[in-house]
PDB file of C-alpha atoms in Angstrom:
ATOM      1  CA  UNK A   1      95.880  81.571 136.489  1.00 34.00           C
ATOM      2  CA  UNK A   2      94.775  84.703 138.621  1.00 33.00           C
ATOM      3  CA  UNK A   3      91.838  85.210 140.731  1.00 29.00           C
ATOM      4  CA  UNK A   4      89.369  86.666 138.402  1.00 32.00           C
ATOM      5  CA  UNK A   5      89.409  83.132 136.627  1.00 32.00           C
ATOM      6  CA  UNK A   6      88.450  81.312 140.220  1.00 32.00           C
ATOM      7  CA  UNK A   7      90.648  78.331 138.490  1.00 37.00           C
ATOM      8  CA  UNK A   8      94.230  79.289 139.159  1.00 35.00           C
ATOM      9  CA  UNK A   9      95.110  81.847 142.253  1.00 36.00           C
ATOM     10  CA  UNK A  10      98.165  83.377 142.637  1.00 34.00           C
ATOM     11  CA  UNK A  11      97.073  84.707 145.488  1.00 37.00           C
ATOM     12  CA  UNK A  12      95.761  81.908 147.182  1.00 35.00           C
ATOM     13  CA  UNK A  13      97.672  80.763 150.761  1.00 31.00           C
ATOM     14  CA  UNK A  14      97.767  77.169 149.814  1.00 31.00           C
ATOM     15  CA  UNK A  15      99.273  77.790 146.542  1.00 34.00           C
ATOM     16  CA  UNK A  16     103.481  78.326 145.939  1.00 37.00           C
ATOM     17  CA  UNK A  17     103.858  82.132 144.294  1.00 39.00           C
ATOM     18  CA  UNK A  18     105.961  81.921 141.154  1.00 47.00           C
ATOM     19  CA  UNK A  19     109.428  81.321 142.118  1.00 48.00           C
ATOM     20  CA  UNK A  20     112.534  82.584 139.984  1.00 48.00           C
ATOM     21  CA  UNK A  21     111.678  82.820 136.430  1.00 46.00           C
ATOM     22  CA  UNK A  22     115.304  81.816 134.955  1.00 44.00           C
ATOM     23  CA  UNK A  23     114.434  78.341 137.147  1.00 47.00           C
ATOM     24  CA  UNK A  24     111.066  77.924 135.425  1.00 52.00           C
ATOM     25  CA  UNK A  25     112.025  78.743 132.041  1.00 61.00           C
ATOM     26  CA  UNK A  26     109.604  77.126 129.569  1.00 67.00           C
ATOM     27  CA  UNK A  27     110.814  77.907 125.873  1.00 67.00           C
ATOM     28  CA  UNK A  28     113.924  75.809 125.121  1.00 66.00           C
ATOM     29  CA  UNK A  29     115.976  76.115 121.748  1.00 66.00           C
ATOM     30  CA  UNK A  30     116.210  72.135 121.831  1.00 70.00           C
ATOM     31  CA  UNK A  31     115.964  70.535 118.579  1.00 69.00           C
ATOM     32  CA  UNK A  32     113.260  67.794 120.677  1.00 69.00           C
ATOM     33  CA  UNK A  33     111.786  70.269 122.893  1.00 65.00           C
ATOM     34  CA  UNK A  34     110.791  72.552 120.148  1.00 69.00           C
ATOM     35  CA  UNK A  35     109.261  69.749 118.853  1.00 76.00           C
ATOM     36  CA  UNK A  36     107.242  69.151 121.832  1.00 78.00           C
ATOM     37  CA  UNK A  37     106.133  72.629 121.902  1.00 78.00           C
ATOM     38  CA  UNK A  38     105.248  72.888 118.069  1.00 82.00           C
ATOM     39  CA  UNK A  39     103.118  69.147 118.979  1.00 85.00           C
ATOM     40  CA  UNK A  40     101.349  70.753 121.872  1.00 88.00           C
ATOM     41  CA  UNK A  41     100.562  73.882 119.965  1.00 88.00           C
ATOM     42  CA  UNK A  42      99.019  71.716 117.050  1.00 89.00           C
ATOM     43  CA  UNK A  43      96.745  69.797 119.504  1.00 91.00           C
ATOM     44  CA  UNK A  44      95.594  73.189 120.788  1.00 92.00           C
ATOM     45  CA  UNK A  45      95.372  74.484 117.300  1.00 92.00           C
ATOM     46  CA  UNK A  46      92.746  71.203 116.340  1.00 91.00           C
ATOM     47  CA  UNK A  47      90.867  71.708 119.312  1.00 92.00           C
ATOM     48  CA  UNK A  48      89.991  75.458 118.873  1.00 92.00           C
ATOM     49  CA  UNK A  49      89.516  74.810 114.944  1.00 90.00           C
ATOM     50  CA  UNK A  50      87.070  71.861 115.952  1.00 89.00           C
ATOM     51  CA  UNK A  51      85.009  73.847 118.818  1.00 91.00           C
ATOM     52  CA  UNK A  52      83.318  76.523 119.361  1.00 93.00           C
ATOM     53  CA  UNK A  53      85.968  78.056 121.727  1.00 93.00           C
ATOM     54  CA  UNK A  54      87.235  81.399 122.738  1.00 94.00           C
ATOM     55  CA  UNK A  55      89.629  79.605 124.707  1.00 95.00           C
ATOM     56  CA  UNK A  56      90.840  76.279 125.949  1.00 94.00           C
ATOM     57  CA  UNK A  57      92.993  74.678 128.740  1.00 94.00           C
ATOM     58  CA  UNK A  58      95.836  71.775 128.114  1.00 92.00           C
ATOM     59  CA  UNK A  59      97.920  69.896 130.798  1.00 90.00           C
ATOM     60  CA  UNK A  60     102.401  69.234 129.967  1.00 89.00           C
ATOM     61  CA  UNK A  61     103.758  66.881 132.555  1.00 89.00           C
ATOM     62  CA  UNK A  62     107.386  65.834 132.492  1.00 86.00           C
ATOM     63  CA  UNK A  63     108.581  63.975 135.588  1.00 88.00           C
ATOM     64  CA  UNK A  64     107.110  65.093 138.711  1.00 92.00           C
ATOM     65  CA  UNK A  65     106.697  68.631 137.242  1.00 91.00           C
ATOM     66  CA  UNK A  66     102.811  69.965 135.579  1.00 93.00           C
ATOM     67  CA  UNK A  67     102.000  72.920 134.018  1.00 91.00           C
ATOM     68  CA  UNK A  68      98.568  74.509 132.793  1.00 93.00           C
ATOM     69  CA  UNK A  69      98.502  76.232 129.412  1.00 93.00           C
ATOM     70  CA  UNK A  70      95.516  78.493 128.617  1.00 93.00           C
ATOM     71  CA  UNK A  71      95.567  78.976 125.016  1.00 94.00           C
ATOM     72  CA  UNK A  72      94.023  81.818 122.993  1.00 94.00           C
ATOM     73  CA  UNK A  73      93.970  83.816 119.936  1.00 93.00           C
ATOM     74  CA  UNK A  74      96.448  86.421 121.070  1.00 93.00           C
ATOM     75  CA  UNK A  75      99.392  83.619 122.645  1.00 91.00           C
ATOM     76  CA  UNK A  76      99.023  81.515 125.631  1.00 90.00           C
ATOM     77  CA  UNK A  77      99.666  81.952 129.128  1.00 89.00           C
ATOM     78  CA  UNK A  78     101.708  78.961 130.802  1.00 88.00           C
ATOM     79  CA  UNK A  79     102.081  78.132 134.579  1.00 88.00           C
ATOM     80  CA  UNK A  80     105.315  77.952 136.518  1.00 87.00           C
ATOM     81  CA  UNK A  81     106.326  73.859 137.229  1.00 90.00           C
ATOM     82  CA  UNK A  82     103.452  72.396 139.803  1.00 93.00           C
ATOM     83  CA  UNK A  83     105.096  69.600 141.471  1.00 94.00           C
ATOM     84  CA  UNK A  84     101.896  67.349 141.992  1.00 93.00           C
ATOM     85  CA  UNK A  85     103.460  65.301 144.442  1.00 94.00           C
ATOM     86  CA  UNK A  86     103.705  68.024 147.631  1.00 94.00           C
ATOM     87  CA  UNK A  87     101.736  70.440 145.557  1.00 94.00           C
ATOM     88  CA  UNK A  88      97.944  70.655 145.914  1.00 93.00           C
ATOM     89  CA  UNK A  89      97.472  73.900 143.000  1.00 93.00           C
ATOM     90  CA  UNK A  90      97.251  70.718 140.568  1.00 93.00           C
ATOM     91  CA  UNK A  91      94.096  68.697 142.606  1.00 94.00           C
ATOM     92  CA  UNK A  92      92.501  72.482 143.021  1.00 94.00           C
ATOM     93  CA  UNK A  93      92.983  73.556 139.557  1.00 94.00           C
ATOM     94  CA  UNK A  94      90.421  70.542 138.414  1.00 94.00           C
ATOM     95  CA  UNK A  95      88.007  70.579 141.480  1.00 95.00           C
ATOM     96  CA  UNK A  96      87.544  74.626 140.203  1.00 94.00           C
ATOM     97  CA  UNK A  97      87.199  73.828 136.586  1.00 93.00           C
ATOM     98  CA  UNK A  98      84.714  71.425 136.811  1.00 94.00           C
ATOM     99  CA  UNK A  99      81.854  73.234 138.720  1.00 94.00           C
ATOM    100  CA  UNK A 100      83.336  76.182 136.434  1.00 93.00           C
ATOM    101  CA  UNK A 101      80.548  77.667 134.157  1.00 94.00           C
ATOM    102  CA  UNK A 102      80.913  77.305 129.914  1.00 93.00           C
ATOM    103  CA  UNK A 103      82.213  80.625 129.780  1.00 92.00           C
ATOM    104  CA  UNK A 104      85.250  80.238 132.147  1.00 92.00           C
ATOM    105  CA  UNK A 105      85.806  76.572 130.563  1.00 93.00           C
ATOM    106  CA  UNK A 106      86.176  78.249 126.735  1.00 94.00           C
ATOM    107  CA  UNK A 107      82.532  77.417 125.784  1.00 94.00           C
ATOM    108  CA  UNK A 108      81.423  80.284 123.132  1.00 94.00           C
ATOM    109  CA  UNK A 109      78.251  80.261 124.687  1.00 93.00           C
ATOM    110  CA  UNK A 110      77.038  82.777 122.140  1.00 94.00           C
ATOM    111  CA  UNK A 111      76.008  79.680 119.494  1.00 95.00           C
ATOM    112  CA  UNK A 112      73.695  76.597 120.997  1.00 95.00           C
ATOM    113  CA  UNK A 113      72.698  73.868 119.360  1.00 96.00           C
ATOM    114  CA  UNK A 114      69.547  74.540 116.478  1.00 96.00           C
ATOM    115  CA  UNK A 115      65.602  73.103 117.213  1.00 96.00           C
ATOM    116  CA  UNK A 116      64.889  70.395 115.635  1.00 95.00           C
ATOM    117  CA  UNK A 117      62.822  71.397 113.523  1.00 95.00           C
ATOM    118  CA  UNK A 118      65.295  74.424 112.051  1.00 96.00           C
ATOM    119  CA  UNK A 119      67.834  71.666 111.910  1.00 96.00           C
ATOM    120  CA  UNK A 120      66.047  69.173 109.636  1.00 96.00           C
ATOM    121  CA  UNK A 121      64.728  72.485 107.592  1.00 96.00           C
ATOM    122  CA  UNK A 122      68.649  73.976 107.287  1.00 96.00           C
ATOM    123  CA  UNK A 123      69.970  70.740 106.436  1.00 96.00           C
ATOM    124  CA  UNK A 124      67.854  70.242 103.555  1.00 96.00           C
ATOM    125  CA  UNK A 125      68.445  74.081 102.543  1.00 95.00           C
ATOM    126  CA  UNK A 126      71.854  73.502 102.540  1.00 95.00           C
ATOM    127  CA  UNK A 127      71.971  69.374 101.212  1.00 94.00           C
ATOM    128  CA  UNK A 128      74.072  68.451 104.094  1.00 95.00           C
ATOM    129  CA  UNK A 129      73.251  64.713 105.143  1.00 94.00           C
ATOM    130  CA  UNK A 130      70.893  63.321 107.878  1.00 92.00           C
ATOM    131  CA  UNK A 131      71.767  63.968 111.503  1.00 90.00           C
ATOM    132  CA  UNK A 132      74.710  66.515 110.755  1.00 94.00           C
ATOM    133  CA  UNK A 133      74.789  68.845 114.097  1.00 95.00           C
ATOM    134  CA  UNK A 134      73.396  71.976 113.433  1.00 97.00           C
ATOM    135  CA  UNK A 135      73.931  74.943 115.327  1.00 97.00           C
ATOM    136  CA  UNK A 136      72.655  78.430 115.970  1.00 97.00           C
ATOM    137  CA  UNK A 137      73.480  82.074 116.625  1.00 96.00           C
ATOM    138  CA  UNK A 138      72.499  85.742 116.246  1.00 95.00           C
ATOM    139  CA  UNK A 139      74.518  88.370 114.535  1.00 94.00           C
ATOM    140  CA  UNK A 140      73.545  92.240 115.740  1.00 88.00           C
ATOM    141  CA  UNK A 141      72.999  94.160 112.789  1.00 83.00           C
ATOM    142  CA  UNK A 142      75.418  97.256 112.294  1.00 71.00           C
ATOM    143  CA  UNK A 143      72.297 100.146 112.237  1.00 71.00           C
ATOM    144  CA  UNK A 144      70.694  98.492 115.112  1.00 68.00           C
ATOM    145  CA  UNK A 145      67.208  96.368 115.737  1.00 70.00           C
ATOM    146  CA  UNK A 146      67.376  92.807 115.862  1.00 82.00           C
ATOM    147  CA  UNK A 147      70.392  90.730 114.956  1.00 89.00           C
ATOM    148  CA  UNK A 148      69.963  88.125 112.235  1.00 94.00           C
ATOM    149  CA  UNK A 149      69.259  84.152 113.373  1.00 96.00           C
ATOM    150  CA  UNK A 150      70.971  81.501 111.626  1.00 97.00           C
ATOM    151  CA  UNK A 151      71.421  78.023 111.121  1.00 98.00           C
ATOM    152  CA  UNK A 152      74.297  76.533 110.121  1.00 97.00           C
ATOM    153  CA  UNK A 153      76.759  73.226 110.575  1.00 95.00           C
ATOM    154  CA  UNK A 154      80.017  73.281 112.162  1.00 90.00           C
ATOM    155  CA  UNK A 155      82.510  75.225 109.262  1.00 86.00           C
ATOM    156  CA  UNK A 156      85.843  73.602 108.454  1.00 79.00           C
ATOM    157  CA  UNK A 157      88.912  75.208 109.599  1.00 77.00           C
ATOM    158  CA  UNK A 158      92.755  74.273 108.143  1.00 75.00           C
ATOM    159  CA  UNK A 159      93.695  74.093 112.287  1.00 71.00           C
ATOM    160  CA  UNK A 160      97.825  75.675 111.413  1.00 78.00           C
ATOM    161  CA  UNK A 161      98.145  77.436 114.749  1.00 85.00           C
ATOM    162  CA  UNK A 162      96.178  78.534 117.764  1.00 89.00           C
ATOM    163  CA  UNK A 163      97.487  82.206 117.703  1.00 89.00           C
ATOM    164  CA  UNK A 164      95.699  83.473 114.445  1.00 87.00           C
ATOM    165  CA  UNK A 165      92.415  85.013 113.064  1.00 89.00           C
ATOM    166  CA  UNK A 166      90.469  81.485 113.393  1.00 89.00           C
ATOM    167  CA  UNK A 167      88.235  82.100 110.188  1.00 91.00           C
ATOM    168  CA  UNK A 168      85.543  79.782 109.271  1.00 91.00           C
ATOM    169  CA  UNK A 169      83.302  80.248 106.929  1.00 92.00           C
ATOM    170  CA  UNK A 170      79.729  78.721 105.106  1.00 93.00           C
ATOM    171  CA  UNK A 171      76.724  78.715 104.097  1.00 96.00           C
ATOM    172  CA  UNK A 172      74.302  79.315 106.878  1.00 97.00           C
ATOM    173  CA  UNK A 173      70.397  78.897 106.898  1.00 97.00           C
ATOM    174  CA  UNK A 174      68.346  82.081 107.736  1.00 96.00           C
ATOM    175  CA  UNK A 175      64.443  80.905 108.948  1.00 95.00           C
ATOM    176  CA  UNK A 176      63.477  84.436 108.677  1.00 93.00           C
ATOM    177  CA  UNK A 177      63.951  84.864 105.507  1.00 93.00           C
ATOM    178  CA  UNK A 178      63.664  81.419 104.818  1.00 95.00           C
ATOM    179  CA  UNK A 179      66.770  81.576 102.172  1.00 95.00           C
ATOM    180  CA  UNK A 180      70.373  80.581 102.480  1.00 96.00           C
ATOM    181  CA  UNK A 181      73.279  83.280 103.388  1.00 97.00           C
ATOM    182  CA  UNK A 182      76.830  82.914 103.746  1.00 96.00           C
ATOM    183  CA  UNK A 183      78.080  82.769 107.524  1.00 96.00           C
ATOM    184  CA  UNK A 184      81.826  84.152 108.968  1.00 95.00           C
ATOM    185  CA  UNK A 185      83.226  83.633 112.049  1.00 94.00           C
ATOM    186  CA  UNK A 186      86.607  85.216 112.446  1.00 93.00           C
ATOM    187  CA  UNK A 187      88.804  86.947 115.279  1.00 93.00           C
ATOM    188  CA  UNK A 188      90.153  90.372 113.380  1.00 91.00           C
ATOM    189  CA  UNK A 189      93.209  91.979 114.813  1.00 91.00           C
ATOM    190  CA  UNK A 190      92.457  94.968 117.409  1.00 89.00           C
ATOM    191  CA  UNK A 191      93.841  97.814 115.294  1.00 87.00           C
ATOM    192  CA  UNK A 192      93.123 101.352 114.817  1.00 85.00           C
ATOM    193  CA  UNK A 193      93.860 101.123 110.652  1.00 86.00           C
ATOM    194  CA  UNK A 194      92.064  98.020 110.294  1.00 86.00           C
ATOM    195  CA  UNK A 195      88.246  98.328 109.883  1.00 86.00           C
ATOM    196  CA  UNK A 196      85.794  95.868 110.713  1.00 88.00           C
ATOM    197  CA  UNK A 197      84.545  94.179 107.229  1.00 91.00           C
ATOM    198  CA  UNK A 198      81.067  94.950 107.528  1.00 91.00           C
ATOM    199  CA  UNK A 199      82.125  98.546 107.704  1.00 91.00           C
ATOM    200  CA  UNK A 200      84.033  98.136 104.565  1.00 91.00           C
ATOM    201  CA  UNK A 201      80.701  96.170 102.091  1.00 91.00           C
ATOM    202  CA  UNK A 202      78.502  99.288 103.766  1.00 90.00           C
ATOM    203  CA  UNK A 203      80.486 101.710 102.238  1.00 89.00           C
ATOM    204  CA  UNK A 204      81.178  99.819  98.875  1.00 88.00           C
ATOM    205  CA  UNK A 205      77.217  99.146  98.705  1.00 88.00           C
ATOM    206  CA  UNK A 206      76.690 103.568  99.336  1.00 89.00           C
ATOM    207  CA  UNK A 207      78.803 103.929  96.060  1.00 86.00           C
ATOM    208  CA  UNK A 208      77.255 101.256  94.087  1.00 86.00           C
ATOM    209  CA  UNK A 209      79.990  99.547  93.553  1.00 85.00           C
ATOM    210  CA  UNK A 210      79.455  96.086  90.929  1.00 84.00           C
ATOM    211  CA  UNK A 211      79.322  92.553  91.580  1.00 83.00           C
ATOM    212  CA  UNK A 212      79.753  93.254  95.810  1.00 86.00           C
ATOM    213  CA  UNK A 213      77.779  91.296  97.891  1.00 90.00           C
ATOM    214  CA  UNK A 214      75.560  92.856 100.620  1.00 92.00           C
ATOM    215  CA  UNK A 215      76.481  92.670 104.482  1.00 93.00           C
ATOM    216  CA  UNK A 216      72.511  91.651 105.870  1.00 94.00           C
ATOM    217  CA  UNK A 217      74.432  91.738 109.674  1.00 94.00           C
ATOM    218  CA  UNK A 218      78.107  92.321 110.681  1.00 93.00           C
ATOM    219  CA  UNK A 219      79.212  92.622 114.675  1.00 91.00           C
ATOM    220  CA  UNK A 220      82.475  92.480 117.357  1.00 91.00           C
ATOM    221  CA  UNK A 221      80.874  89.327 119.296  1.00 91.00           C
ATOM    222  CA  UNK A 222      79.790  90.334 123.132  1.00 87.00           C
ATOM    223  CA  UNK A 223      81.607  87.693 125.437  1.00 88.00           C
ATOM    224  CA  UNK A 224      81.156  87.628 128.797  1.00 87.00           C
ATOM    225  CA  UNK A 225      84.678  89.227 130.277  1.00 87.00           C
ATOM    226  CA  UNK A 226      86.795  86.137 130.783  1.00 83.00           C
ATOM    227  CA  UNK A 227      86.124  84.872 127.430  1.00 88.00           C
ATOM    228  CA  UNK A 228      88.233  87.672 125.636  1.00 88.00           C
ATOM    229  CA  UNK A 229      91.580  87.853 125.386  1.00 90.00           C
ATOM    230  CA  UNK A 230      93.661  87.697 128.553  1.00 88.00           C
ATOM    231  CA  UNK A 231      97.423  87.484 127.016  1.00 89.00           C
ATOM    232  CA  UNK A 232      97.929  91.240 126.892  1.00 86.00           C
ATOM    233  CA  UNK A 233      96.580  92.025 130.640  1.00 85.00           C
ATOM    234  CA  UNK A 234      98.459  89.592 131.887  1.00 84.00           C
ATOM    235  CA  UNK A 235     101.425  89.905 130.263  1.00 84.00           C
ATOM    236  CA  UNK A 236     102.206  93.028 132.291  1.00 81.00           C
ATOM    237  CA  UNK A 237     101.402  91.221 135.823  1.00 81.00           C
ATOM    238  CA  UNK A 238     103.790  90.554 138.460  1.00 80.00           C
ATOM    239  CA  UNK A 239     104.614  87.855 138.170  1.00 78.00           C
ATOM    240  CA  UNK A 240     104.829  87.427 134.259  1.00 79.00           C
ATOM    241  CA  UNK A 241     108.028  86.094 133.001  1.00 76.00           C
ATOM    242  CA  UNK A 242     108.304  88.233 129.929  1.00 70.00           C
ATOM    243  CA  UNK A 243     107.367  92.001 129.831  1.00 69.00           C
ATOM    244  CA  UNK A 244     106.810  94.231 127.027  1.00 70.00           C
ATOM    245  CA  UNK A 245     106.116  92.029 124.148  1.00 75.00           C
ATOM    246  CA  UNK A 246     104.428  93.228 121.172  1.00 81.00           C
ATOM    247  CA  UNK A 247     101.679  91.220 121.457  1.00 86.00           C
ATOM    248  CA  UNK A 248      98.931  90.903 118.145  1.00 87.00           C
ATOM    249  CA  UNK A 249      95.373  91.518 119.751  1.00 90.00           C
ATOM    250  CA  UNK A 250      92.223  90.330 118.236  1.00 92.00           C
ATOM    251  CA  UNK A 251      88.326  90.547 118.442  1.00 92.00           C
ATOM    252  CA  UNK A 252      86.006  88.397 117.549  1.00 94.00           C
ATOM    253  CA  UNK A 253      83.640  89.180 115.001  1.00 94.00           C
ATOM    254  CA  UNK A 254      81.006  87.906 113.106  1.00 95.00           C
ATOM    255  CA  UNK A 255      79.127  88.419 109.150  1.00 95.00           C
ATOM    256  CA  UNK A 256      76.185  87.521 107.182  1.00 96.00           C
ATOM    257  CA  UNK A 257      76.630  88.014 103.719  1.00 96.00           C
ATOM    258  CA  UNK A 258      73.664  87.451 101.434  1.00 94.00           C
ATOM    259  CA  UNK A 259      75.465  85.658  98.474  1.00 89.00           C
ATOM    260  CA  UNK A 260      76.838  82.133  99.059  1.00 89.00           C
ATOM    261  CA  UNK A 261      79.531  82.129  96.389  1.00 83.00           C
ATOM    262  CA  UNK A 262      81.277  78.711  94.539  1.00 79.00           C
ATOM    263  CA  UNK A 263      84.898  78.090  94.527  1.00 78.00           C
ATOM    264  CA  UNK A 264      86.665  78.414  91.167  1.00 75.00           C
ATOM    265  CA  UNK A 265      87.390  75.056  90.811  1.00 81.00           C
ATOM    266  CA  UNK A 266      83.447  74.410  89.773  1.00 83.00           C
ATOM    267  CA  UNK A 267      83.094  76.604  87.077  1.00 84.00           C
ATOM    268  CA  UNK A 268      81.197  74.332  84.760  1.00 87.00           C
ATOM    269  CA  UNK A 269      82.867  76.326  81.617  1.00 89.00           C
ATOM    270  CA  UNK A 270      85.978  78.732  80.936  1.00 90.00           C
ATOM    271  CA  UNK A 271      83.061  81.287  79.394  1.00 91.00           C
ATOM    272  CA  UNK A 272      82.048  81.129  83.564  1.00 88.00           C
ATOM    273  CA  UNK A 273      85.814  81.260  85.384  1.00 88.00           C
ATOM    274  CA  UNK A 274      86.574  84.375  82.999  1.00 91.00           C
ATOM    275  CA  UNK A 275      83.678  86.345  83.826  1.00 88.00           C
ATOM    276  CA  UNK A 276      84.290  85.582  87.419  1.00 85.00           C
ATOM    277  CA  UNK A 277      87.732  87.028  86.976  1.00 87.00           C
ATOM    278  CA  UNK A 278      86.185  89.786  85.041  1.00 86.00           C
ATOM    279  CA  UNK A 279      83.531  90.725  87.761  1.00 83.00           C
ATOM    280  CA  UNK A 280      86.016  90.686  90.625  1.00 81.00           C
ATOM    281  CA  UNK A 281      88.229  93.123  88.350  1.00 83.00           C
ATOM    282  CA  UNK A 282      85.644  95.383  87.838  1.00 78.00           C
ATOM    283  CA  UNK A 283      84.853  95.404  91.877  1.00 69.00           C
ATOM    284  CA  UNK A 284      88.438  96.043  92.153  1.00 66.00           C
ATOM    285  CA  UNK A 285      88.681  98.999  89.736  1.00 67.00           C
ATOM    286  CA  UNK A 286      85.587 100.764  90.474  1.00 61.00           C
ATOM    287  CA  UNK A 287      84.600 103.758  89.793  1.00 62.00           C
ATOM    288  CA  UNK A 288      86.024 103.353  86.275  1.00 58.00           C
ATOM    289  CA  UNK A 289      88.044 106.348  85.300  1.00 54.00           C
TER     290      UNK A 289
END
């Protein structure tokens, strides 16, 4: 890693500079070593689905040979081949990462664990069992003032790959208002035609468009600088094997929603499912013609 990370330093003395790049090549077209890299990926992918991460750290050793992924949204950045054995990058890389601060380490130090008495208050708001974790955050709202506080427990993620938009979403416990809302944590590509969602229910809500749930609070997350996404910046470094690539940037970004809705599996009659249909149709459609 570079020096702005205090965990990997190119530019340290004591530390071998990146030798030839067709000697450390780490993508292989290798029926088993694709496989290796698709297993890796997956463990990455669980962790960062599981957590509340912006980033995390994993260790592949073959032989005598280690190397330090740091994987993110955007891709990952891998290390040349540390040879352990007459190599001391390997003992510094841990000594620095564990008197490292949350941020550096991944932590998304933006949500910390709910007061107890919140906690025992959300989980009976939302009828989730006895001594499930709860968690909080705050969401800045879009026109300013005070962001929105809520409660919720960890959401469940499908973890596919570590190099997507992350969503999670669910219902969330607002003491405020002392009513439930529905919570969404997702990292939104970095595009100049793609608008941030909140942006898009505020201007459905200003036509009065049916059946559209209001946006309470909607915000690009503030992370400390090491906790957004690195891939792109250092992509075009020195000592970066591959230049140039298109790579997909993201934000993160967070909404509060004041409707929690059901999934349509649990309509309790067909009467219900078709006027679900018929509602979303009309949202769709509006202004009639």
């Amino acid at each position: 890693m570079h020096v702005e990370f205090k965990l990997y330093d190119w530019d340290d003395p004591f530390i071998c500079p990146p030798r030839d790049c067709h000697d450390t090549a780490f993508i292989s077209t290798k029926p088993n070593e694709t496989n290796t890299l698709g297993q890796i990926g997956a463990y990455a992918a669980a962790q960062l689905a599981s957590q509340f991460r912006t980033h995390c750290f994993s260790m592949y050793i073959i032989h005598d040979a280690a190397r330090i992924i740091w994987w993110e949204r955007d891709g990952a950045i891998i290390t040349e081949p540390i040879y352990y054995n007459t190599d001391s990058a390997l003992v510094r890389f841990f000594s620095r990462f564990s008197q490292a601060p949350p941020e550096l380490c991944g932590i998304n130090t933006t949500i910390s664990p709910a007061p107890v008495h919140e906690a025992e208050l959300a989980r009976c708001k939302l009828s989730l069992p006895e001594g499930t974790a709860m968690f909080q955050t705050t969401v800045p709202r879009a026109e300013g003032g005070s962001g929105l506080r809520i409660v919720f427990a960890c959401p469940d993620m499908n973890a596919t790959t570590p190099f997507c938009c992350g969503t999670r979403a669910c219902p969330a416990y607002d003491p405020t208002g002392d009513c439930v809302v529905f919570f969404k944590d997702s990292w939104h590509v970095n595009a100049d035609d793609i608008f941030p969602e909140g942006e898009i229910y505020a201007k459905l809500a200003a036509k009065k468009v049916l059946h559209v749930p209001h946006c309470l609070a909607s915000s690009d997350v503030e992370h400390f600088p090491e906790q957004k996404p690195q891939v792109q910046k250092y992509s075009q470094y020195p000592w970066a094997c591959q230049k140039g690539l298109e790579i997909t940037s993201h934000i993160h970004y967070c909404l509060i929603l004041d409707l929690v809705g059901e999934t349509l599996m649990n309509f309790r009659s067909s009467r219900e499912l078709v006027q679900a249909i018929h509602d979303a149709l009309v949202g769709e459609w509006w202004p009639p013609s």
